[in-house]
CSV table of C-alpha atoms and ligand atoms in Angstrom, one decimal:
chain,number,residue,atom,x,y,z
A,29,UNK,CA,129.1,60.2,136.5
A,30,UNK,CA,130.0,59.7,140.1
A,31,UNK,CA,131.7,61.5,142.9
A,32,UNK,CA,135.1,60.6,144.5
A,33,UNK,CA,137.9,62.0,146.6
A,34,UNK,CA,141.5,61.4,147.5
A,35,UNK,CA,144.8,62.5,146.0
A,36,UNK,CA,147.8,60.3,146.3
A,37,UNK,CA,148.1,56.8,144.9
A,38,UNK,CA,148.4,54.1,147.5
A,39,UNK,CA,151.8,52.9,148.4
A,40,UNK,CA,151.1,49.3,147.5
A,41,UNK,CA,151.2,50.1,143.8
A,42,UNK,CA,154.1,52.6,144.1
A,43,UNK,CA,156.8,50.3,145.3
A,44,UNK,CA,159.0,49.2,142.4
A,45,UNK,CA,162.5,47.9,142.4
A,46,UNK,CA,164.6,51.0,142.2
A,47,UNK,CA,167.6,49.3,140.6
A,48,UNK,CA,165.6,48.5,137.5
A,49,UNK,CA,165.8,51.2,134.9
A,50,UNK,CA,162.3,50.9,133.3
A,51,UNK,CA,158.8,50.5,134.5
A,52,UNK,CA,157.4,47.0,135.0
A,53,UNK,CA,154.2,45.5,136.3
A,54,UNK,CA,154.6,43.7,139.6
A,55,UNK,CA,152.6,40.6,139.9
A,56,UNK,CA,151.9,39.2,143.4
A,57,UNK,CA,153.6,35.9,144.1
A,58,UNK,CA,156.9,36.8,142.3
A,59,UNK,CA,159.8,37.3,144.7
A,60,UNK,CA,162.3,39.0,142.5
A,61,UNK,CA,160.7,41.0,139.7
A,62,UNK,CA,163.9,42.2,138.2
A,63,UNK,CA,165.2,38.6,137.8
A,64,UNK,CA,161.9,37.6,136.4
A,65,UNK,CA,162.0,40.3,133.7
A,66,UNK,CA,165.6,39.4,132.9
A,67,UNK,CA,164.6,35.8,132.4
A,68,UNK,CA,161.6,36.9,130.3
A,69,UNK,CA,163.9,38.8,128.0
A,70,UNK,CA,166.0,35.6,127.5
A,71,UNK,CA,163.0,33.3,126.9
A,72,UNK,CA,163.6,31.1,123.8
A,73,UNK,CA,161.1,31.8,121.1
A,74,UNK,CA,159.7,29.2,118.7
A,75,UNK,CA,159.1,29.9,115.0
A,76,UNK,CA,155.3,29.5,115.3
A,77,UNK,CA,154.8,31.4,118.6
A,78,UNK,CA,152.1,34.1,118.6
A,79,UNK,CA,152.2,36.9,121.1
A,80,UNK,CA,149.0,38.6,122.5
A,81,UNK,CA,150.2,41.9,123.9
A,82,UNK,CA,148.0,44.4,125.7
A,83,UNK,CA,148.0,46.9,128.5
A,84,UNK,CA,146.1,45.4,131.4
A,85,UNK,CA,142.3,45.1,131.1
A,86,UNK,CA,142.2,45.8,127.4
A,87,UNK,CA,140.8,42.3,126.5
A,88,UNK,CA,143.8,40.0,126.7
A,89,UNK,CA,141.8,36.9,127.7
A,90,UNK,CA,139.2,37.5,125.1
A,91,UNK,CA,141.8,37.7,122.3
A,92,UNK,CA,143.6,34.7,123.8
A,93,UNK,CA,140.5,32.6,123.6
A,94,UNK,CA,139.8,33.7,120.0
A,95,UNK,CA,143.4,33.1,118.9
A,96,UNK,CA,143.4,29.6,120.5
A,97,UNK,CA,140.3,28.7,118.6
A,98,UNK,CA,141.6,30.0,115.3
A,99,UNK,CA,145.0,28.3,115.6
A,100,UNK,CA,143.6,25.0,116.8
A,101,UNK,CA,140.6,25.3,114.4
A,102,UNK,CA,138.1,24.3,117.0
A,103,UNK,CA,135.6,25.9,119.3
A,104,UNK,CA,135.9,23.1,121.8
A,105,UNK,CA,137.1,24.6,125.1
A,106,UNK,CA,138.5,21.2,126.1
A,107,UNK,CA,140.9,21.3,123.1
A,108,UNK,CA,142.5,24.6,123.9
A,109,UNK,CA,145.7,24.5,125.8
A,110,UNK,CA,145.6,24.2,129.6
A,111,UNK,CA,146.7,27.6,130.6
A,112,UNK,CA,147.1,31.1,129.4
A,113,UNK,CA,150.8,31.8,129.3
A,114,UNK,CA,151.1,35.2,131.0
A,115,UNK,CA,154.8,35.7,131.0
A,116,UNK,CA,155.0,38.0,134.0
A,117,UNK,CA,152.8,35.8,136.2
A,118,UNK,CA,154.1,33.4,138.8
A,119,UNK,CA,155.2,30.3,137.0
A,120,UNK,CA,154.6,32.0,133.6
A,121,UNK,CA,158.0,31.3,132.2
A,122,UNK,CA,157.9,27.6,133.3
A,123,UNK,CA,154.5,27.2,131.7
A,124,UNK,CA,155.8,28.8,128.5
A,125,UNK,CA,158.5,26.1,128.3
A,126,UNK,CA,156.0,23.3,128.8
A,127,UNK,CA,153.4,24.7,126.4
A,128,UNK,CA,152.8,22.6,123.2
A,129,UNK,CA,153.2,24.5,119.9
A,130,UNK,CA,151.8,26.6,118.6
A,131,UNK,CA,152.1,28.7,121.7
A,132,UNK,CA,150.2,31.8,122.4
A,133,UNK,CA,152.3,33.9,124.8
A,134,UNK,CA,150.7,36.8,126.6
A,135,UNK,CA,152.2,39.9,128.3
A,136,UNK,CA,151.2,43.3,129.6
A,137,UNK,CA,154.8,44.4,129.8
A,138,UNK,CA,156.2,47.0,127.4
A,139,UNK,CA,158.4,45.8,124.6
A,140,UNK,CA,161.6,46.5,126.4
A,141,UNK,CA,160.8,43.7,128.8
A,142,UNK,CA,159.6,41.1,126.3
A,143,UNK,CA,161.6,38.1,125.0
A,144,UNK,CA,164.2,39.7,122.6
A,145,UNK,CA,164.1,36.7,120.2
A,146,UNK,CA,160.7,38.0,119.1
A,147,UNK,CA,162.5,40.4,116.9
A,148,UNK,CA,164.7,37.9,114.9
A,149,UNK,CA,161.9,35.3,114.8
A,150,UNK,CA,159.4,37.9,113.5
A,151,UNK,CA,156.9,36.6,115.9
A,152,UNK,CA,153.3,37.6,115.1
A,153,UNK,CA,151.9,40.1,117.6
A,154,UNK,CA,148.2,40.7,118.3
A,155,UNK,CA,148.1,44.0,120.0
A,156,UNK,CA,144.8,44.7,121.8
A,157,UNK,CA,143.8,48.3,122.4
A,158,UNK,CA,141.0,49.6,124.5
A,159,UNK,CA,139.9,53.2,125.2
A,160,UNK,CA,141.8,54.4,128.3
A,161,UNK,CA,138.8,55.4,130.3
A,162,UNK,CA,137.2,51.9,130.2
A,163,UNK,CA,140.6,50.3,130.7
A,164,UNK,CA,141.1,52.5,133.8
A,165,UNK,CA,137.7,51.5,135.2
A,166,UNK,CA,138.3,47.9,134.6
A,167,UNK,CA,141.7,48.1,136.1
A,168,UNK,CA,140.3,49.8,139.2
A,169,UNK,CA,137.9,47.0,140.0
A,170,UNK,CA,140.6,44.4,139.2
A,171,UNK,CA,143.1,46.1,141.6
A,172,UNK,CA,140.5,46.3,144.3
A,173,UNK,CA,139.8,42.6,144.0
A,174,UNK,CA,143.3,41.2,143.9
A,175,UNK,CA,145.8,43.7,145.3
A,176,UNK,CA,144.3,43.9,148.7
A,177,UNK,CA,143.7,47.7,148.3
A,178,UNK,CA,140.0,47.6,149.1
A,179,UNK,CA,140.2,51.2,150.2
A,180,UNK,CA,141.5,52.5,146.9
A,181,UNK,CA,139.7,55.6,145.8
A,182,UNK,CA,138.9,56.0,142.1
A,183,UNK,CA,140.7,59.4,142.1
A,184,UNK,CA,143.8,57.8,143.6
A,185,UNK,CA,143.7,55.1,140.9
A,186,UNK,CA,143.3,57.8,138.2
A,187,UNK,CA,146.4,59.4,139.5
A,188,UNK,CA,148.3,56.2,138.9
A,189,UNK,CA,146.7,55.8,135.5
A,190,UNK,CA,147.9,59.3,134.7
A,191,UNK,CA,151.5,58.4,135.5
A,192,UNK,CA,151.7,59.5,139.1
A,193,UNK,CA,153.5,56.3,140.1
A,194,UNK,CA,156.2,54.2,138.7
A,195,UNK,CA,153.8,51.8,137.0
A,196,UNK,CA,153.8,52.0,133.3
A,197,UNK,CA,150.8,53.9,132.0
A,198,UNK,CA,148.7,52.9,129.0
A,199,UNK,CA,150.5,55.7,127.1
A,200,UNK,CA,153.9,54.4,128.1
A,201,UNK,CA,152.8,51.1,126.8
A,202,UNK,CA,151.5,52.5,123.5
A,203,UNK,CA,154.6,54.6,123.1
A,204,UNK,CA,156.8,51.6,123.3
A,205,UNK,CA,154.6,49.7,120.8
A,206,UNK,CA,154.8,52.6,118.4
A,207,UNK,CA,158.5,52.9,118.9
A,208,UNK,CA,158.9,49.1,118.3
A,209,UNK,CA,156.9,49.4,115.0
A,210,UNK,CA,158.9,52.4,113.9
A,211,UNK,CA,162.2,50.7,114.6
A,212,UNK,CA,161.1,47.3,113.2
A,213,UNK,CA,159.3,48.1,110.0
A,214,UNK,CA,157.6,45.0,108.5
A,215,UNK,CA,157.3,43.2,111.8
A,216,UNK,CA,153.9,41.5,111.7
A,217,UNK,CA,151.6,43.3,114.2
A,218,UNK,CA,147.8,43.2,114.1
A,219,UNK,CA,146.2,46.0,116.1
A,220,UNK,CA,142.8,45.0,117.5
A,221,UNK,CA,140.5,47.5,119.2
A,222,UNK,CA,138.4,46.1,121.9
A,223,UNK,CA,135.5,48.2,120.8
A,224,UNK,CA,135.7,46.9,117.2
A,225,UNK,CA,135.7,43.4,118.6
A,226,UNK,CA,132.5,44.2,120.5
A,227,UNK,CA,130.8,45.8,117.5
A,228,UNK,CA,132.0,43.6,114.6
A,229,UNK,CA,133.4,40.4,116.1
A,230,UNK,CA,133.1,38.3,113.0
A,231,UNK,CA,134.8,40.9,110.8
A,232,UNK,CA,137.7,41.1,113.2
A,233,UNK,CA,138.0,37.4,113.7
A,234,UNK,CA,138.2,37.0,109.9
A,235,UNK,CA,141.0,39.5,109.8
A,236,UNK,CA,142.8,37.7,112.6
A,237,UNK,CA,142.5,34.4,110.7
A,238,UNK,CA,144.0,36.0,107.7
A,239,UNK,CA,146.8,37.5,109.9
A,240,UNK,CA,147.5,34.1,111.4
A,241,UNK,CA,147.2,32.4,108.0
A,242,UNK,CA,144.6,29.9,109.1
A,243,UNK,CA,141.4,28.9,107.3
A,244,UNK,CA,138.2,30.6,108.6
A,245,UNK,CA,134.8,30.1,106.9
A,246,UNK,CA,132.0,32.6,107.7
A,247,UNK,CA,130.4,29.8,109.8
A,248,UNK,CA,133.5,29.1,111.7
A,249,UNK,CA,134.1,32.8,112.5
A,250,UNK,CA,130.5,33.0,113.7
A,251,UNK,CA,131.1,30.0,115.9
A,252,UNK,CA,134.3,31.4,117.4
A,253,UNK,CA,132.5,34.8,118.1
A,254,UNK,CA,129.7,32.9,119.9
A,255,UNK,CA,132.1,30.6,121.8
A,256,UNK,CA,134.1,33.7,123.0
A,257,UNK,CA,131.2,36.0,123.7
A,258,UNK,CA,131.3,37.8,127.1
A,259,UNK,CA,128.2,36.0,128.3
A,260,UNK,CA,129.7,32.6,127.4
A,261,UNK,CA,133.1,33.2,128.9
A,262,UNK,CA,131.7,34.7,132.1
A,263,UNK,CA,129.3,31.8,132.6
A,264,UNK,CA,132.2,29.4,132.2
A,265,UNK,CA,134.3,31.3,134.7
A,266,UNK,CA,131.4,31.5,137.2
A,267,UNK,CA,130.7,27.8,136.9
A,268,UNK,CA,134.4,27.1,137.6
A,269,UNK,CA,134.8,25.2,134.3
A,270,UNK,CA,138.1,23.5,133.6
A,271,UNK,CA,140.8,26.1,133.3
A,272,UNK,CA,138.3,28.9,134.0
A,273,UNK,CA,139.8,30.8,135.7
A,274,UNK,CA,143.3,29.9,134.8
A,275,UNK,CA,145.8,28.3,137.1
A,276,UNK,CA,147.4,31.7,137.5
A,277,UNK,CA,144.1,33.0,138.9
A,278,UNK,CA,144.2,30.2,141.5
A,279,UNK,CA,147.7,31.3,142.5
A,280,UNK,CA,146.4,34.8,143.1
A,281,UNK,CA,143.3,33.6,144.9
A,282,UNK,CA,145.5,31.6,147.2
A,283,UNK,CA,147.4,34.8,148.0
A,284,UNK,CA,144.2,36.3,149.3
A,285,UNK,CA,142.7,38.1,146.3
A,286,UNK,CA,139.7,37.3,144.2
A,287,UNK,CA,140.4,37.1,140.5
A,288,UNK,CA,137.7,37.8,137.9
A,289,UNK,CA,138.6,38.2,134.2
A,290,UNK,CA,135.0,38.8,133.2
A,291,UNK,CA,133.3,41.6,134.9
A,292,UNK,CA,130.9,43.8,132.7
A,293,UNK,CA,132.4,43.5,129.2
A,294,UNK,CA,130.9,46.7,127.8
A,295,UNK,CA,131.9,49.9,126.1
A,296,UNK,CA,131.3,53.1,128.1
A,297,UNK,CA,131.3,51.8,131.7
A,298,UNK,CA,133.6,54.8,132.4
A,299,UNK,CA,130.5,57.0,132.5
A,300,UNK,CA,129.5,55.3,135.7
A,301,UNK,CA,132.7,56.2,137.4
A,302,UNK,CA,134.2,59.4,136.1
A,303,UNK,CA,132.9,62.7,137.5
A,304,UNK,CA,132.6,65.6,135.0
A,305,UNK,CA,135.8,67.1,136.5
A,306,UNK,CA,137.7,63.8,136.4
A,307,UNK,CA,136.6,63.3,132.8
A,308,UNK,CA,137.9,66.7,131.7
A,309,UNK,CA,141.2,66.2,133.4
A,310,UNK,CA,141.6,62.7,131.9
A,311,UNK,CA,140.6,64.0,128.4
A,312,UNK,CA,143.3,66.6,128.7
A,313,UNK,CA,145.8,64.0,129.9
A,314,UNK,CA,144.9,61.7,126.9
A,315,UNK,CA,145.3,64.6,124.5
A,316,UNK,CA,148.6,65.6,125.8
A,317,UNK,CA,150.0,62.0,125.7
A,318,UNK,CA,148.8,61.5,122.1
A,319,UNK,CA,150.4,64.8,121.2
A,320,UNK,CA,153.6,64.6,123.2
A,321,UNK,CA,154.3,60.9,122.5
A,322,UNK,CA,153.4,61.2,118.8
A,323,UNK,CA,150.8,58.4,119.0
A,324,UNK,CA,148.5,57.4,116.3
A,325,UNK,CA,145.6,55.7,118.0
A,326,UNK,CA,141.9,56.7,117.8
A,327,UNK,CA,139.9,55.6,120.8
A,328,UNK,CA,136.3,54.7,120.8
A,329,UNK,CA,134.3,55.6,123.9
A,330,UNK,CA,130.8,54.4,123.2
B,3,PPS,N1,134.2,38.3,125.4
B,3,PPS,C1,134.4,39.5,125.9
B,3,PPS,N2,133.6,40.5,125.5
B,3,PPS,C2,133.8,41.7,126.0
B,3,PPS,N3,134.6,42.0,127.0
B,3,PPS,C3,135.3,41.0,127.5
B,3,PPS,C4,135.3,39.7,127.0
B,3,PPS,N4,136.2,38.9,127.6
B,3,PPS,C5,136.7,39.7,128.6
B,3,PPS,N5,136.2,41.0,128.5
B,3,PPS,C6,136.6,42.1,129.3
B,3,PPS,O1,138.0,42.5,129.2
B,3,PPS,C7,138.4,43.0,130.4
B,3,PPS,C8,139.6,42.2,131.0
B,3,PPS,O2,140.7,42.5,130.2
B,3,PPS,P1,142.0,41.5,130.2
B,3,PPS,O3,141.6,40.1,129.9
B,3,PPS,O4,143.0,42.2,129.4
B,3,PPS,O5,142.4,41.5,131.8
B,3,PPS,S1,143.8,41.2,132.4
B,3,PPS,O6,144.6,42.5,132.4
B,3,PPS,O7,144.5,40.2,131.6
B,3,PPS,O8,143.5,40.8,133.8
B,3,PPS,C9,137.3,43.0,131.4
B,3,PPS,O9,136.6,44.2,131.2
B,3,PPS,P2,135.6,44.9,132.3
B,3,PPS,O10,134.3,44.0,132.2
B,3,PPS,O11,135.3,46.2,131.8
B,3,PPS,O12,136.2,44.9,133.6
B,3,PPS,C10,136.5,41.8,130.8
B,3,PPS,O13,135.1,41.8,131.2
């Protein structure tokens, strides 16, 4: 575990529109975040839409690739749709409108800020969960790359992850998800743990196929697991393959950041970043959130 210092979160990630009642993620390149969220809530949902929902850095892209291949019954990268439809990204809503069915919509925003028609359409939701320590570390490097906060100290970032800013924390997100499940019993939600996908990809891919009601032989599941392995996806991204990274990444890159979706792809990288003291504080924070928010998630740390 490493050493770090610093107390307060940087102002860049603290500034949120005050008029808006609930926490949202602010993507660079969007001028009016409140208007964007309002438009997102009104987005028209199609009967066969699928939503991949996750707190940032929990494996959204990975599950998007897998879901694409399952729905389209092919591991050919060229046959997947052009673009990951991240609703809160610049142009995300326009892309959603243009996307051929079946669409796979993505969002990091909590339920209160998602298209409300998801409820009446009983849209299938794939919810990706990752242990909060690795998610925090992944988020840290992501922010340093794209948000122009190169001086961000890990301790400052941990403060944000522990709710000392107006950004939604992973536990705010999970609380909203639990609340949604509680208030909409029977809504189709498949929870996928990042760590389970790492350890038993074929088993989870089979379960996902069942959830999506698509055929999946053992051989096809194996092919999907191979085609969506970290090594494969990272190599494609590095080679600048078609739609790797997505158009959205290009938008961010033009704004002066550097977007990487595939960094290390391992369980337990948190051990390289957390000091012993930080780990103790974060453990206590996790325990208190689980208890106080009445959450039922069991995280896997190695
Ligand atoms: N196939 C595969 N196997 C294992 N790990 C993978 C895979 N694909 C993506 N990743 C890792 O997922 C992290 C990025 O998560 P997201 O895609 O949710 O990021 S984002 O919030 O949408 O930007 C990020 O984690 P870190 O490497 O820890 O930073 C990615 O590397």
